Short mmCIF file of C-alpha atoms in Angstrom, two decimals:
data_model
loop_
_atom_site.label_atom_id
_atom_site.label_comp_id
_atom_site.label_asym_id
_atom_site.label_seq_id
_atom_site.Cartn_x
_atom_site.Cartn_y
_atom_site.Cartn_z
CA UNK A 240 66.73 -14.85 22.02
CA UNK A 241 63.52 -14.87 24.00
CA UNK A 242 60.74 -15.42 21.55
CA UNK A 243 58.25 -13.43 23.70
CA UNK A 244 60.55 -10.42 23.56
CA UNK A 245 60.70 -10.67 19.74
CA UNK A 246 56.93 -10.87 19.57
CA UNK A 247 56.48 -7.85 21.86
CA UNK A 248 58.98 -5.80 19.86
CA UNK A 249 57.42 -6.71 16.54
CA UNK A 250 54.02 -5.57 17.93
CA UNK A 251 55.63 -2.26 19.01
CA UNK A 252 57.15 -1.91 15.59
CA UNK A 253 53.83 -2.36 13.90
CA UNK A 254 52.20 0.14 16.15
CA UNK A 255 54.94 2.78 15.74
CA UNK A 256 55.41 2.13 11.99
CA UNK A 257 51.64 2.59 11.40
CA UNK A 258 51.61 5.77 13.51
CA UNK A 259 54.69 7.11 11.71
CA UNK A 260 53.10 6.86 8.32
CA UNK A 261 49.50 7.81 9.18
CA UNK A 262 50.93 11.05 10.77
CA UNK A 263 51.31 12.39 7.26
CA UNK A 264 47.60 12.25 6.75
CA UNK A 265 47.03 13.98 10.07
CA UNK A 266 49.42 16.86 9.23
CA UNK A 267 47.54 17.48 6.08
CA UNK A 268 44.43 18.13 8.07
CA UNK A 269 45.86 19.92 11.06
CA UNK A 270 48.75 22.34 11.77
CA UNK A 271 51.73 20.57 13.31
CA UNK A 272 51.56 21.97 16.84
CA UNK A 273 47.82 21.50 17.19
CA UNK A 274 48.09 17.90 15.93
CA UNK A 275 50.95 17.01 18.31
CA UNK A 276 49.25 18.72 21.26
CA UNK A 277 45.98 16.85 20.72
CA UNK A 278 47.97 13.58 20.30
CA UNK A 279 49.91 13.98 23.45
CA UNK A 280 46.90 14.99 25.43
CA UNK A 281 45.01 11.80 24.51
CA UNK A 282 48.20 9.76 24.98
CA UNK A 283 48.47 10.98 28.53
CA UNK A 284 44.79 10.03 29.12
CA UNK A 285 45.32 6.50 27.80
CA UNK A 286 48.57 5.95 29.64
CA UNK A 287 47.30 7.31 32.99
CA UNK A 288 44.13 5.20 32.69
CA UNK A 289 46.13 2.13 31.94
CA UNK A 290 48.39 2.66 34.98
CA UNK A 291 45.47 3.19 37.33
CA UNK A 292 43.47 0.29 36.09
CA UNK A 293 46.44 -2.17 36.30
CA UNK A 294 47.68 -0.65 39.56
CA UNK A 295 51.11 -0.61 38.05
CA UNK A 296 52.18 2.96 38.88
CA UNK A 297 54.97 3.56 41.52
CA UNK A 298 57.22 6.52 41.83
CA UNK A 299 60.75 5.60 42.99
CA UNK A 300 63.97 7.62 43.20
CA UNK A 301 63.46 11.18 41.83
CA UNK A 302 66.50 10.74 39.69
CA UNK A 303 64.71 7.96 37.72
CA UNK A 304 61.70 10.22 37.25
CA UNK A 305 64.02 12.93 35.94
CA UNK A 306 65.64 10.50 33.58
CA UNK A 307 62.27 9.34 32.24
CA UNK A 308 61.19 12.97 31.82
CA UNK A 309 64.43 13.75 29.93
CA UNK A 310 63.63 10.78 27.67
CA UNK A 311 60.21 12.10 26.96
CA UNK A 312 61.54 15.59 26.09
CA UNK A 313 64.18 14.40 23.66
CA UNK A 314 62.12 11.50 22.22
CA UNK A 315 58.46 12.47 22.10
CA UNK A 316 59.00 16.26 21.91
CA UNK A 317 62.18 17.14 20.07
CA UNK A 318 62.42 13.87 18.06
CA UNK A 319 58.77 13.98 17.10
CA UNK A 320 58.91 17.67 16.15
CA UNK A 321 61.89 17.09 13.85
CA UNK A 322 60.20 13.99 12.35
CA UNK A 323 56.94 15.90 11.67
CA UNK A 324 58.98 18.71 10.05
CA UNK A 325 60.60 16.10 7.79
CA UNK A 326 57.42 14.18 6.82
CA UNK A 327 55.75 17.39 5.70
CA UNK A 328 58.62 17.80 3.19
CA UNK A 329 59.16 14.41 1.69
CA UNK A 330 57.44 11.10 1.10
CA UNK A 331 56.38 9.06 4.07
CA UNK A 332 58.20 5.87 3.23
CA UNK A 333 61.48 7.91 2.82
CA UNK A 334 61.07 9.80 6.07
CA UNK A 335 60.16 6.68 7.93
CA UNK A 336 63.11 4.79 6.46
CA UNK A 337 65.61 7.51 7.41
CA UNK A 338 64.27 7.97 10.99
CA UNK A 339 64.28 4.20 11.51
CA UNK A 340 68.10 4.14 11.30
CA UNK A 341 67.60 4.78 14.99
CA UNK A 342 68.63 1.15 15.84
CA UNK A 343 72.25 2.01 14.99
CA UNK A 344 72.26 4.74 17.59
CA UNK A 345 70.35 2.44 19.95
CA UNK A 346 72.98 -0.25 19.73
CA UNK A 347 75.75 2.28 20.30
CA UNK A 348 73.94 3.67 23.26
CA UNK A 349 73.34 0.19 24.78
CA UNK A 350 76.94 -0.82 24.43
CA UNK A 351 78.59 2.50 25.36
CA UNK A 352 76.31 3.69 28.22
CA UNK A 353 74.67 0.56 29.45
CA UNK A 354 77.71 -1.76 29.25
CA UNK A 355 75.95 -4.41 27.14
CA UNK A 356 78.24 -6.72 25.17
CA UNK A 357 79.30 -5.52 21.72
CA UNK A 358 78.34 -8.69 19.71
CA UNK A 359 79.51 -8.47 16.08
CA UNK A 360 76.29 -9.97 14.77
CA UNK A 361 74.24 -7.26 16.46
CA UNK A 362 76.24 -4.53 14.69
CA UNK A 363 75.98 -6.38 11.38
CA UNK A 364 72.18 -6.55 11.77
CA UNK A 365 72.06 -2.88 12.66
CA UNK A 366 74.16 -1.91 9.62
CA UNK A 367 71.85 -4.06 7.44
CA UNK A 368 68.89 -2.00 8.74
CA UNK A 369 70.78 1.21 8.03
CA UNK A 370 71.81 -0.03 4.52
CA UNK A 371 68.11 -0.95 3.83
CA UNK A 372 67.06 2.56 4.84
CA UNK A 373 69.64 4.05 2.47
CA UNK A 374 68.44 2.07 -0.50
CA UNK A 375 64.82 3.13 0.37
CA UNK A 376 65.88 6.74 -0.39
CA UNK A 377 65.15 6.73 -4.12
CA UNK A 378 66.72 9.44 -6.33
CA UNK A 379 63.61 10.17 -8.39
CA UNK A 380 61.34 13.12 -7.54
CA UNK A 381 57.97 11.37 -7.29
CA UNK A 382 54.79 11.98 -5.38
CA UNK A 383 53.07 15.23 -4.34
CA UNK A 384 55.73 16.21 -1.84
CA UNK A 385 59.17 16.36 -3.46
CA UNK A 386 62.11 15.22 -1.43
CA UNK A 387 64.38 17.81 0.18
CA UNK A 388 67.85 17.65 1.63
CA UNK A 389 66.54 19.51 4.75
CA UNK A 390 63.76 16.95 5.16
CA UNK A 391 66.19 14.06 4.89
CA UNK A 392 68.64 15.54 7.43
CA UNK A 393 65.69 16.23 9.78
CA UNK A 394 64.64 12.56 9.59
CA UNK A 395 68.21 11.57 10.42
CA UNK A 396 68.18 13.84 13.41
CA UNK A 397 65.04 12.29 14.67
CA UNK A 398 66.64 8.88 14.35
CA UNK A 399 69.58 10.00 16.55
CA UNK A 400 67.25 11.31 19.28
CA UNK A 401 64.91 8.27 19.08
CA UNK A 402 67.74 5.80 19.14
CA UNK A 403 69.33 7.30 22.29
CA UNK A 404 66.11 7.94 24.22
CA UNK A 405 64.30 4.56 23.51
CA UNK A 406 67.34 2.55 24.49
CA UNK A 407 69.48 4.30 27.06
CA UNK A 408 67.08 6.05 29.48
CA UNK A 409 64.37 3.34 29.13
CA UNK A 410 66.64 0.45 29.92
CA UNK A 411 68.37 2.43 32.68
CA UNK A 412 65.10 3.20 34.47
CA UNK A 413 63.60 -0.33 34.06
CA UNK A 414 66.81 -2.03 35.30
CA UNK A 415 66.60 0.07 38.48
CA UNK A 416 63.10 -0.83 39.45
CA UNK A 417 60.88 1.67 37.64
CA UNK A 418 57.75 -0.05 36.26
CA UNK A 419 57.09 0.27 32.54
CA UNK A 420 53.78 1.97 33.18
CA UNK A 421 55.47 4.54 35.42
CA UNK A 422 58.26 5.27 32.89
CA UNK A 423 55.70 5.58 30.06
CA UNK A 424 53.47 7.92 32.11
CA UNK A 425 56.41 10.26 33.00
CA UNK A 426 57.68 10.15 29.34
CA UNK A 427 54.30 11.06 27.89
CA UNK A 428 53.59 13.62 30.55
CA UNK A 429 56.90 15.32 29.91
CA UNK A 430 56.19 15.44 26.15
CA UNK A 431 52.68 16.75 26.77
CA UNK A 432 53.86 19.57 28.89
CA UNK A 433 56.46 20.55 26.24
CA UNK A 434 53.91 20.41 23.40
CA UNK A 435 51.20 22.26 25.22
CA UNK A 436 53.73 24.96 26.26
CA UNK A 437 54.74 25.35 22.60
CA UNK A 438 51.12 25.49 21.70
CA UNK A 439 50.38 28.34 23.98
CA UNK A 440 53.54 30.28 23.13
CA UNK A 441 53.10 30.06 19.34
CA UNK A 442 49.28 30.27 19.28
CA UNK A 443 48.98 33.99 18.57
CA UNK A 444 51.51 33.93 15.68
CA UNK A 445 51.01 30.71 13.87
CA UNK A 446 48.48 29.71 11.22
CA UNK A 447 46.08 27.25 12.83
CA UNK A 448 43.72 24.88 11.06
CA UNK A 449 41.94 21.80 12.23
CA UNK A 450 39.59 19.38 10.57
CA UNK A 451 37.63 16.66 12.41
CA UNK A 452 39.44 13.92 10.44
CA UNK A 453 42.74 15.27 11.65
CA UNK A 454 41.63 15.11 15.29
CA UNK A 455 40.62 11.45 14.81
CA UNK A 456 43.96 10.64 13.25
CA UNK A 457 45.73 12.31 16.14
CA UNK A 458 43.71 10.20 18.62
CA UNK A 459 44.50 7.02 16.61
CA UNK A 460 48.28 7.74 16.55
CA UNK A 461 48.14 8.62 20.22
CA UNK A 462 46.90 5.15 20.95
CA UNK A 463 49.15 3.22 18.52
CA UNK A 464 52.27 5.39 18.72
CA UNK A 465 52.42 6.83 22.23
CA UNK A 466 50.40 4.18 24.17
CA UNK A 467 50.41 0.66 22.63
CA UNK A 468 53.82 0.87 20.99
CA UNK A 469 55.50 1.94 24.20
CA UNK A 470 53.80 -0.68 26.33
CA UNK A 471 54.97 -3.44 24.05
CA UNK A 472 58.48 -2.00 23.68
CA UNK A 473 59.03 -1.53 27.43
CA UNK A 474 57.69 -5.00 28.13
CA UNK A 475 60.22 -6.44 25.66
CA UNK A 476 63.06 -4.43 27.15
CA UNK A 477 62.35 -6.03 30.60
CA UNK A 478 63.20 -9.53 29.41
CA UNK A 479 65.89 -8.99 26.71
CA UNK A 480 68.93 -6.77 26.12
CA UNK A 481 68.39 -3.49 24.37
CA UNK A 482 71.24 -4.02 21.93
CA UNK A 483 69.50 -7.16 20.67
CA UNK A 484 66.02 -5.67 20.34
CA UNK A 485 66.76 -2.33 18.72
CA UNK A 486 67.75 -3.78 15.21
CA UNK A 487 64.48 -5.87 15.26
CA UNK A 488 62.42 -2.84 16.08
CA UNK A 489 64.04 -0.62 13.48
CA UNK A 490 63.96 -3.08 10.73
CA UNK A 491 60.33 -4.11 11.29
CA UNK A 492 59.27 -0.37 11.62
CA UNK A 493 60.85 0.38 8.26
CA UNK A 494 58.99 -2.56 6.58
CA UNK A 495 55.67 -1.76 8.28
CA UNK A 496 55.90 1.98 7.49
CA UNK A 497 56.90 1.07 3.95
CA UNK A 498 53.75 -1.19 3.56
CA UNK A 499 51.40 1.36 5.01
CA UNK A 500 52.74 4.21 2.81
CA UNK A 501 52.11 1.97 -0.28
CA UNK A 502 48.65 0.74 0.80
CA UNK A 503 47.20 3.88 2.47
CA UNK A 504 49.11 6.79 0.99
CA UNK A 505 49.38 5.26 -2.54
CA UNK A 506 53.07 6.13 -2.72
CA UNK A 507 54.99 4.33 -5.49
CA UNK A 508 58.52 3.42 -4.26
CA UNK A 509 61.15 2.32 -6.78
CA UNK A 510 63.00 -1.03 -7.12
CA UNK A 511 65.74 0.46 -4.87
CA UNK A 512 63.06 0.98 -2.19
CA UNK A 513 62.07 -2.68 -2.39
CA UNK A 514 65.65 -3.70 -2.21
CA UNK A 515 65.95 -1.62 0.97
CA UNK A 516 62.95 -3.34 2.52
CA UNK A 517 64.60 -6.66 1.79
CA UNK A 518 67.90 -5.52 3.48
CA UNK A 519 65.97 -4.34 6.59
CA UNK A 520 64.23 -7.78 6.64
CA UNK A 521 67.61 -9.57 6.49
CA UNK A 522 68.70 -7.53 9.54
CA UNK A 523 65.65 -8.67 11.47
CA UNK A 524 66.18 -12.32 10.61
CA UNK A 525 69.94 -12.19 11.41
CA UNK A 526 69.59 -10.77 14.83
CA UNK A 527 66.50 -12.96 15.71
CA UNK A 528 67.90 -16.36 14.72
CA UNK A 529 71.66 -15.73 15.03
CA UNK A 530 71.93 -14.66 18.66
#
């Protein structure tokens, strides 16, 4: 496989995995809708500025713009909404592990809808990532936020939406001439419109709270999660097949989110959790050197 593509996707995984986990800190300091609205607002600013500075924005066929907007709605609005709901109800390393089963759905999407070859080794790698996520779900009730079935199911729902959106629509638009910067701008813009609409609709009825630290965390995750992660991921998709890159992304995100939750959130995963991280690593190595 193209080593540059692997490097780009690992960078995206680091950016996304960090943002996934640090989000828990942000949601402890801001209400969910305010946090997400601030984050998408700054993400739109970062993305638009990048597109203008690099002169990489172009707006092709309206159908491609519609596809990118659809991806933003299901990925960065619905998927993120469900993920945030989940991470408020269980430990960060568990939520991240479950949501990072997205590669399985990404591989299925790439094969079924994009017509990419169904290589057995790719599915084996994706299943290793999924198995790793399963073992990361420890049975003990530890930490300040007890695990819940509803939280776990929500994280799996986010995985389904992320896996489909980040593989199918992204690769479809890029392969038909849409630049990565344009796709990213439309995606973030679509999500920003959805989040700010929800903000205005629910503002009179919801409990709002906002601390300065929460705003800074929202800006940080806007840069790492919505801006940098997407630039690196889309750049990788342009030079390698989606079905080969999604297992690398998912396995690496699981490991990075796992490490950040231990180092920053002081979570204490069990031995099963460490075994899960090892399985996810095996999936990355398999798809990287075996294809």
